[in-house]
Coordinates of C-alpha atoms in Angstrom, one line a residue:
X1 CA -22.4 -7.2 -32.6
X2 CA -19.7 -9.5 -32.7
X3 CA -16.5 -9.4 -34.4
X4 CA -14.3 -12.1 -35.9
X5 CA -10.9 -12.9 -37.2
X6 CA -9.6 -14.9 -40.2
X7 CA -6.0 -16.9 -38.3
X8 CA -3.2 -17.5 -40.6
X9 CA -0.2 -19.9 -39.2
X10 CA 3.3 -19.3 -40.9
X11 CA 4.7 -22.9 -39.6
X12 CA 8.9 -23.1 -40.7
X13 CA 9.0 -26.7 -40.9
X14 CA 11.7 -28.6 -39.4
X15 CA 13.9 -31.8 -39.7
X16 CA 13.4 -33.0 -36.0
X17 CA 10.1 -33.4 -36.8
X18 CA 9.0 -33.0 -40.3
X19 CA 10.5 -35.7 -43.2
X20 CA 10.0 -33.7 -46.0
X21 CA 12.3 -32.9 -49.5
X22 CA 14.9 -30.4 -49.0
X23 CA 13.2 -28.4 -51.9
X24 CA 10.6 -27.1 -49.9
X25 CA 12.7 -25.8 -46.9
X26 CA 13.2 -22.5 -48.6
X27 CA 10.0 -21.2 -47.2
X28 CA 7.6 -21.6 -44.8
X29 CA 4.2 -23.7 -44.8
X30 CA 1.1 -21.1 -44.3
X31 CA -2.2 -23.1 -42.8
X32 CA -5.5 -21.0 -43.2
X33 CA -8.6 -22.4 -40.7
X34 CA -11.7 -22.3 -42.0
X35 CA -13.6 -20.9 -38.7
X36 CA -14.0 -17.7 -37.5
X37 CA -12.3 -16.9 -33.9
X38 CA -14.1 -14.8 -31.6
X39 CA -12.7 -11.8 -30.4
X40 CA -13.4 -11.4 -26.8
X41 CA -12.7 -9.8 -23.0
X42 CA -12.5 -13.0 -21.1
X43 CA -9.3 -13.3 -19.0
X44 CA -10.4 -17.7 -18.3
X45 CA -11.3 -19.6 -20.8
X46 CA -12.7 -23.4 -18.8
X47 CA -12.9 -26.4 -20.7
X48 CA -15.2 -28.9 -18.8
X49 CA -13.0 -32.0 -17.3
X50 CA -13.3 -35.3 -18.8
X51 CA -15.5 -37.2 -17.3
X52 CA -16.7 -35.4 -15.1
X53 CA -20.6 -33.9 -15.2
X54 CA -20.6 -32.7 -11.4
X55 CA -17.5 -30.9 -10.6
X56 CA -17.1 -28.6 -13.8
X57 CA -20.4 -26.8 -13.5
X58 CA -19.6 -26.0 -9.9
X59 CA -16.1 -24.3 -10.8
X60 CA -17.8 -22.9 -13.6
X61 CA -20.3 -20.7 -11.4
X62 CA -18.4 -20.5 -8.9
X63 CA -15.3 -18.5 -11.3
X64 CA -17.9 -16.2 -13.0
X65 CA -19.4 -14.6 -10.0
X66 CA -15.6 -13.4 -9.0
X67 CA -14.6 -10.3 -11.0
X68 CA -12.5 -13.5 -13.7
X69 CA -14.2 -13.3 -17.4
X70 CA -14.8 -16.6 -17.8
X71 CA -16.5 -18.5 -20.4
X72 CA -16.6 -21.6 -21.9
X73 CA -18.3 -21.7 -25.2
X74 CA -16.7 -20.4 -28.5
X75 CA -13.3 -22.6 -28.3
X76 CA -11.3 -23.8 -30.5
X77 CA -11.1 -27.4 -29.0
X78 CA -11.7 -29.1 -25.9
X79 CA -8.5 -30.4 -24.5
X80 CA -7.7 -31.3 -21.4
X81 CA -4.6 -31.6 -21.1
X82 CA -1.4 -29.1 -21.6
X83 CA -0.4 -31.9 -24.1
X84 CA -3.1 -31.6 -26.1
X85 CA -2.4 -28.3 -26.9
X86 CA 0.8 -29.1 -28.8
X87 CA 0.6 -27.2 -32.5
X88 CA -2.6 -25.7 -31.4
X89 CA -1.2 -23.1 -29.0
X90 CA -0.9 -19.6 -31.8
X91 CA -5.1 -20.6 -32.3
X92 CA -5.8 -19.6 -28.4
X93 CA -3.1 -17.2 -28.5
X94 CA -5.1 -15.7 -31.4
X95 CA -8.2 -15.3 -28.9
X96 CA -7.1 -13.2 -26.7
X97 CA -7.3 -14.6 -23.1
X98 CA -4.4 -14.8 -21.2
X99 CA -5.5 -18.5 -19.0
X100 CA -7.4 -21.5 -20.3
X101 CA -8.1 -24.1 -17.3
X102 CA -8.0 -28.1 -18.4
X103 CA -8.7 -31.2 -16.4
X104 CA -9.7 -34.6 -15.7
X105 CA -11.3 -37.1 -13.7
X106 CA -10.4 -40.6 -13.1
X107 CA -11.8 -43.2 -10.0
X108 CA -9.3 -44.4 -8.0
X109 CA -10.4 -46.9 -5.3
X110 CA -13.8 -46.1 -5.3
X111 CA -12.5 -42.3 -4.7
X112 CA -12.4 -40.1 -7.9
X113 CA -9.5 -38.4 -8.0
X114 CA -9.5 -35.0 -10.5
X115 CA -6.1 -33.6 -12.0
X116 CA -6.7 -30.6 -13.4
X117 CA -4.0 -27.2 -15.0
X118 CA -4.5 -24.2 -15.1
X119 CA -2.0 -22.8 -18.7
X120 CA -0.5 -18.9 -19.2
X121 CA -1.5 -18.6 -22.7
X122 CA 1.7 -16.1 -23.7
X123 CA 4.0 -18.2 -22.4
X124 CA 2.1 -22.0 -22.6
X125 CA 2.9 -22.9 -19.3
X126 CA 1.3 -25.0 -16.7
X127 CA 1.1 -22.2 -14.0
X128 CA 2.7 -24.3 -11.0
X129 CA 2.5 -27.6 -12.6
X130 CA -0.2 -29.6 -12.9
X131 CA -3.2 -30.1 -9.5
X132 CA -4.6 -33.0 -8.2
X133 CA -7.2 -33.1 -5.4
X134 CA -9.0 -36.6 -4.0
X135 CA -13.2 -36.7 -3.2
X136 CA -15.2 -39.4 -1.8
X137 CA -17.4 -40.3 -4.8
X138 CA -20.7 -38.6 -3.4
X139 CA -22.8 -35.6 -3.8
X140 CA -21.8 -33.8 -0.4
X141 CA -17.9 -34.4 -1.1
X142 CA -17.9 -33.8 -4.8
X143 CA -19.7 -30.4 -4.3
X144 CA -17.2 -29.9 -1.6
X145 CA -14.4 -30.7 -3.9
X146 CA -15.5 -28.3 -6.8
X147 CA -15.3 -25.2 -4.2
X148 CA -11.6 -26.6 -3.6
X149 CA -10.5 -26.7 -7.1
X150 CA -13.1 -22.9 -7.8
X151 CA -10.5 -21.4 -5.1
X152 CA -7.4 -22.9 -6.4
X153 CA -7.8 -21.7 -10.1
X154 CA -8.9 -18.5 -8.7
X155 CA -5.7 -18.3 -6.5
X156 CA -3.0 -19.4 -9.3
X157 CA -4.2 -16.3 -11.2
X158 CA -4.4 -13.5 -8.4
X159 CA -2.0 -15.2 -6.1
X160 CA -5.5 -14.3 -3.9
X161 CA -7.3 -17.1 -1.8
X162 CA -10.5 -17.9 -3.3
X163 CA -13.7 -17.9 -0.7
X164 CA -16.0 -20.5 -1.9
X165 CA -14.8 -23.4 -0.4
X166 CA -16.1 -21.3 2.9
X167 CA -19.1 -21.8 4.2
X168 CA -22.8 -19.1 5.3
X169 CA -24.3 -19.6 8.2
X170 CA -27.6 -17.3 9.2
X171 CA -30.7 -16.9 10.9
X172 CA -34.5 -17.5 9.1
X173 CA -37.1 -17.0 11.6
X174 CA -40.8 -17.3 10.8
X175 CA -44.4 -16.7 12.7
X176 CA -44.0 -14.2 15.5
X177 CA -44.1 -14.2 19.6
X178 CA -45.1 -17.1 21.2
X179 CA -45.0 -18.4 17.9
X180 CA -41.3 -17.9 16.1
X181 CA -39.7 -21.1 15.7
X182 CA -36.0 -19.7 13.9
X183 CA -33.4 -22.1 12.7
X184 CA -29.2 -21.8 12.7
X185 CA -28.6 -22.6 8.8
X186 CA -25.7 -23.2 6.2
X187 CA -25.6 -22.5 3.2
X188 CA -22.2 -23.0 0.4
X189 CA -21.3 -19.6 -0.6
X190 CA -22.9 -20.3 -3.5
X191 CA -25.5 -20.1 -2.1
X192 CA -26.7 -23.3 -2.7
X193 CA -27.3 -26.4 -0.3
X194 CA -28.1 -25.3 2.8
X195 CA -28.6 -27.5 6.1
X196 CA -30.3 -26.5 9.1
X197 CA -28.3 -27.0 12.4
X198 CA -30.9 -26.5 15.3
X199 CA -34.3 -25.0 15.3
X200 CA -36.6 -23.3 18.6
X201 CA -39.2 -21.8 19.3
X202 CA -38.0 -19.2 20.1
X203 CA -35.4 -15.9 19.4
X204 CA -31.5 -17.6 17.9
X205 CA -28.6 -14.3 17.5
X206 CA -25.2 -13.9 16.5
X207 CA -23.8 -16.9 15.1
X208 CA -19.9 -17.0 14.8
X209 CA -17.6 -19.2 13.1
X210 CA -14.7 -21.3 15.1
X211 CA -12.1 -20.2 13.1
X212 CA -11.8 -24.0 11.6
X213 CA -15.8 -24.0 9.8
X214 CA -16.7 -26.7 12.3
X215 CA -18.2 -24.9 15.6
X216 CA -21.0 -22.3 15.4
X217 CA -21.5 -20.3 18.7
X218 CA -24.5 -18.6 19.2
X219 CA -27.4 -17.0 21.4
X220 CA -30.2 -18.5 21.9
X221 CA -33.8 -16.9 23.5
X222 CA -36.4 -19.2 24.6
X223 CA -40.1 -18.1 25.9
X224 CA -39.7 -15.7 29.2
X225 CA -35.8 -16.5 29.5
X226 CA -32.1 -14.5 28.9
X227 CA -30.4 -15.5 25.8
X228 CA -28.0 -18.4 26.3
X229 CA -24.7 -19.2 24.2
X230 CA -24.2 -22.3 22.7
X231 CA -21.8 -24.4 21.1
X232 CA -22.3 -26.4 18.9
X233 CA -20.6 -28.4 16.0
X234 CA -22.4 -28.0 12.3
X235 CA -21.7 -31.8 11.6
X236 CA -24.0 -32.7 13.5
X237 CA -24.2 -33.8 17.2
X238 CA -26.5 -31.6 20.1
X239 CA -25.3 -27.8 21.6
X240 CA -23.4 -27.4 24.3
X241 CA -24.6 -24.4 26.8
X242 CA -22.0 -22.1 27.6
X243 CA -23.7 -19.5 29.7
X244 CA -25.6 -21.3 32.2
X245 CA -25.8 -17.9 34.2
X246 CA -28.8 -15.6 34.4
X247 CA -28.4 -12.1 32.2
X248 CA -28.1 -11.2 29.1
X249 CA -25.2 -13.5 26.6
X250 CA -25.2 -11.9 23.5
X251 CA -22.7 -12.2 20.6
X252 CA -20.4 -14.0 20.9
X253 CA -16.4 -14.8 19.3
X254 CA -13.9 -17.1 18.6
X255 CA -10.4 -15.9 19.5
X256 CA -8.4 -16.1 16.6
X257 CA -6.8 -20.3 17.7
X258 CA -10.5 -20.9 18.6
X259 CA -9.6 -21.9 22.5
X260 CA -11.5 -19.0 23.5
X261 CA -14.7 -16.9 23.5
X262 CA -15.5 -13.3 23.4
X263 CA -19.4 -12.2 24.6
X264 CA -21.3 -9.4 26.3
X265 CA -23.3 -10.7 29.0
X266 CA -25.3 -8.9 31.8
X267 CA -25.2 -11.1 34.6
X268 CA -22.8 -8.4 37.0
X269 CA -25.7 -5.8 36.0
X270 CA -25.2 -3.3 32.7
X271 CA -24.2 -4.8 29.9
X272 CA -19.3 -5.7 29.6
X273 CA -18.1 -7.5 27.7
X274 CA -16.3 -11.0 28.7
X275 CA -14.1 -13.7 27.7
X276 CA -14.3 -17.2 28.7
X277 CA -12.7 -21.1 27.8
X278 CA -14.9 -22.0 24.4
X279 CA -15.3 -25.1 26.2
X280 CA -16.8 -23.5 28.9
X281 CA -15.5 -22.3 32.8
X282 CA -15.6 -18.8 34.9
X283 CA -15.8 -15.5 31.9
X284 CA -13.1 -12.7 33.2
X285 CA -15.3 -9.3 32.6
X286 CA -12.7 -7.0 30.7
X287 CA -15.0 -3.7 30.0
X288 CA -16.4 -2.0 33.4
X289 CA -18.4 0.8 32.2
X290 CA -21.4 2.0 33.5
X291 CA -22.4 2.3 30.3
X292 CA -23.1 -0.8 27.8
X293 CA -20.6 -3.1 26.0
X294 CA -21.9 -5.3 23.5
X295 CA -21.1 -7.3 20.1
X296 CA -17.6 -8.0 20.6
X297 CA -15.6 -9.5 17.7
X298 CA -12.1 -10.6 17.9
X299 CA -9.4 -8.3 15.6
X300 CA -7.8 -11.5 13.1
X301 CA -4.2 -11.4 15.2
X302 CA -6.0 -11.8 18.5
X303 CA -3.8 -8.4 20.4
X304 CA -7.2 -6.4 20.1
X305 CA -11.1 -6.8 19.8
X306 CA -14.1 -3.6 18.6
X307 CA -17.5 -3.8 20.1
X308 CA -19.9 -1.3 20.1
X309 CA -20.4 1.1 23.4
X310 CA -23.1 3.6 24.4
X311 CA -20.8 5.8 26.8
X312 CA -21.5 8.5 24.2
X313 CA -25.2 8.9 24.3
X314 CA -28.4 7.2 25.4
X315 CA -29.1 5.8 21.4
X316 CA -25.3 6.9 20.1
X317 CA -23.5 3.8 20.1
X318 CA -19.8 4.0 18.8
X319 CA -17.5 1.2 18.0
X320 CA -13.9 1.4 20.0
X321 CA -11.1 -1.4 20.2
X322 CA -9.4 -2.9 23.2
X323 CA -6.0 -3.8 23.6
X324 CA -5.1 -6.7 25.4
X325 CA -1.4 -6.0 26.1
X326 CA -2.1 -1.9 27.0
X327 CA -5.9 -1.9 28.0
X328 CA -5.9 0.9 26.1
X329 CA -9.5 1.6 24.5
X330 CA -10.0 4.4 21.9
X331 CA -12.5 5.2 19.6
X332 CA -13.1 4.1 15.8
X333 CA -16.6 5.0 14.2
X334 CA -17.0 8.4 13.5
X335 CA -20.6 8.1 12.5
X336 CA -23.7 8.9 14.6
X337 CA -24.6 5.7 14.2
X338 CA -22.2 2.7 14.7
X339 CA -22.3 -0.6 15.4
X340 CA -22.0 -4.3 15.2
X341 CA -18.5 -4.3 13.6
X342 CA -16.4 -7.5 11.9
X343 CA -13.2 -7.4 11.0
X344 CA -12.1 -8.2 7.4
X345 CA -9.4 -11.1 7.5
X346 CA -6.5 -9.4 7.4
X347 CA -7.5 -6.7 9.7
X348 CA -7.9 -3.3 7.5
X349 CA -11.6 -3.3 6.9
X350 CA -14.7 -3.5 9.2
X351 CA -17.7 -4.1 8.4
X352 CA -20.8 -2.8 10.2
X353 CA -23.8 -1.3 10.9
X354 CA -24.2 3.1 9.6
X355 CA -27.4 3.7 11.0
X356 CA -29.8 1.4 8.9
X357 CA -27.5 1.3 6.5
X358 CA -24.8 -1.5 5.9
X359 CA -21.0 -0.5 4.9
X360 CA -16.8 -0.7 5.2
X361 CA -14.8 1.6 6.8
X362 CA -11.1 1.1 7.0
X363 CA -9.9 0.5 10.5
X364 CA -8.6 4.3 10.8
X365 CA -12.7 4.8 10.9
X366 CA -13.5 6.3 7.4
X367 CA -16.0 4.5 5.4
X368 CA -14.4 3.4 2.2
X369 CA -18.4 1.4 0.8
X370 CA -22.2 2.0 1.1
X371 CA -24.1 -1.0 0.6
X372 CA -27.5 1.1 1.2
X373 CA -30.6 0.2 3.6
X374 CA -30.9 -3.1 4.0
X375 CA -34.7 -2.6 5.8
X376 CA -33.6 -4.4 8.0
X377 CA -31.0 -3.4 11.4
X378 CA -28.5 -6.3 9.8
X379 CA -24.5 -5.1 9.4
X380 CA -22.2 -7.4 6.3
X381 CA -19.8 -10.4 6.6
X382 CA -16.6 -10.5 4.7
X383 CA -16.0 -13.6 2.3
X384 CA -12.5 -15.1 3.8
X385 CA -10.3 -13.0 1.3
X386 CA -12.9 -9.5 1.8
X387 CA -13.6 -9.6 -2.0
X388 CA -17.6 -10.1 -1.0
X389 CA -19.3 -9.8 1.7
X390 CA -23.0 -11.2 2.7
X391 CA -25.5 -9.1 4.7
X392 CA -29.5 -9.6 4.4
X393 CA -32.8 -7.8 3.8
X394 CA -36.2 -7.9 3.6
X395 CA -37.3 -6.7 -0.5
X396 CA -41.5 -7.5 -0.8
X397 CA -41.1 -8.5 2.3
X398 CA -38.9 -11.8 2.1
X399 CA -35.9 -12.4 3.1
X400 CA -33.1 -11.8 1.0
X401 CA -29.4 -13.3 1.3
X402 CA -27.2 -11.4 -0.7
X403 CA -24.0 -12.0 -1.8
X404 CA -21.7 -8.6 -3.5
X405 CA -18.0 -8.6 -5.0
X406 CA -16.2 -5.5 -3.7
X407 CA -14.0 -5.7 -6.7
X408 CA -16.5 -5.7 -9.9
X409 CA -17.4 -9.8 -10.0
X410 CA -21.2 -11.2 -10.2
X411 CA -23.6 -9.7 -6.8
X412 CA -26.5 -11.8 -6.4
X413 CA -29.4 -13.0 -3.8
X414 CA -30.9 -16.0 -2.5
X415 CA -34.9 -15.5 -0.8
X416 CA -35.9 -17.7 2.0
X417 CA -38.9 -18.2 4.3
X418 CA -39.7 -15.7 6.6
X419 CA -36.6 -12.7 8.3
X420 CA -33.4 -14.0 7.9
X421 CA -30.8 -12.1 9.9
X422 CA -26.7 -11.7 11.3
X423 CA -25.4 -14.3 8.4
X424 CA -21.9 -14.3 8.6
X425 CA -19.0 -16.6 6.7
X426 CA -16.5 -19.0 7.5
X427 CA -12.3 -18.8 6.9
X428 CA -12.0 -21.0 4.2
X429 CA -10.9 -24.8 6.0
X430 CA -7.2 -24.9 5.3

């Protein structure tokens, strides 16, 4: 049952703002407002932007997926700037909601300009001043602008950059054997706006984003051929083969500056880790053990990488770390079966596959989160700010992408056709 409170405001009249007779200054003027204000647990009040029907639903939906509690209902007024709060700030303060987001859109030379403010209700101040964003007046640009604004609002409130302007790449498989068709797809971080980047007769493996979010590297294995790594621009154009040599070429990983790619290959015998220019050329072998070394992934600082090796024994893969400076290798994982490592953006956590369960460990190898058996051998991938992960699973025979909050936000899933594999989150474009 919703609790309500009646609001009374005591206002001391001032001769600087009101022209009234002196005998009225003896006592405060009491105004009793004749509506009820719900007592709420929300942290953010969001007023849909004036002149807008596209951005506001996207921003509200994005913020509702975070740990912030957001509402646009039962608000005492619909202001669109801080100036419209003059005289009513005590009303907002009585609601117990610490932050208010307001804004408006306008046209300027064929583009849409959005001005918005995040207001600290207690102090009545705008956090870091008025914000403005200009976008092209088309569906794609406006959708992206909504995500960018949601990211900024989240950052102004929490101090942590948001993660909705990054995108998620994944593989969708239909059919089996010679009839298998695989599609590399990209969707927005809210699970909407999915698009096919490429489609092949065969299998696609292990997509990896470039740091700027413009390119994806991935492996393709067609019927009766070795896997080949390709690099493709997300905005269109044909893919270029990076590893046109024999052997299994898998698991590409871009360096933090986007200039190099790590990958595993068996073209010189057993599977080893190689590094080469992201534009092609001669690869340099880094590991040379008699065991198989696969699934490399750069650390965010580029000074090391993690990878998987079965040097401990058959069917006992473990995660190791290689330091570029010293050439030293150390074992990271402590579980009996550990594969598919991927760093968080700050390098403090590693998402991986622990047996048949998606899991997260700290950089010292201790498991901090177990996401459970997903029914498919797939590891999770961190969002840009490390507060969420995306992972693939199979539920009721359907492929599901799950985006899970790690800090109390809302988790949600998106289903697709056939089997869904290898989701990976891009960084948020700078």
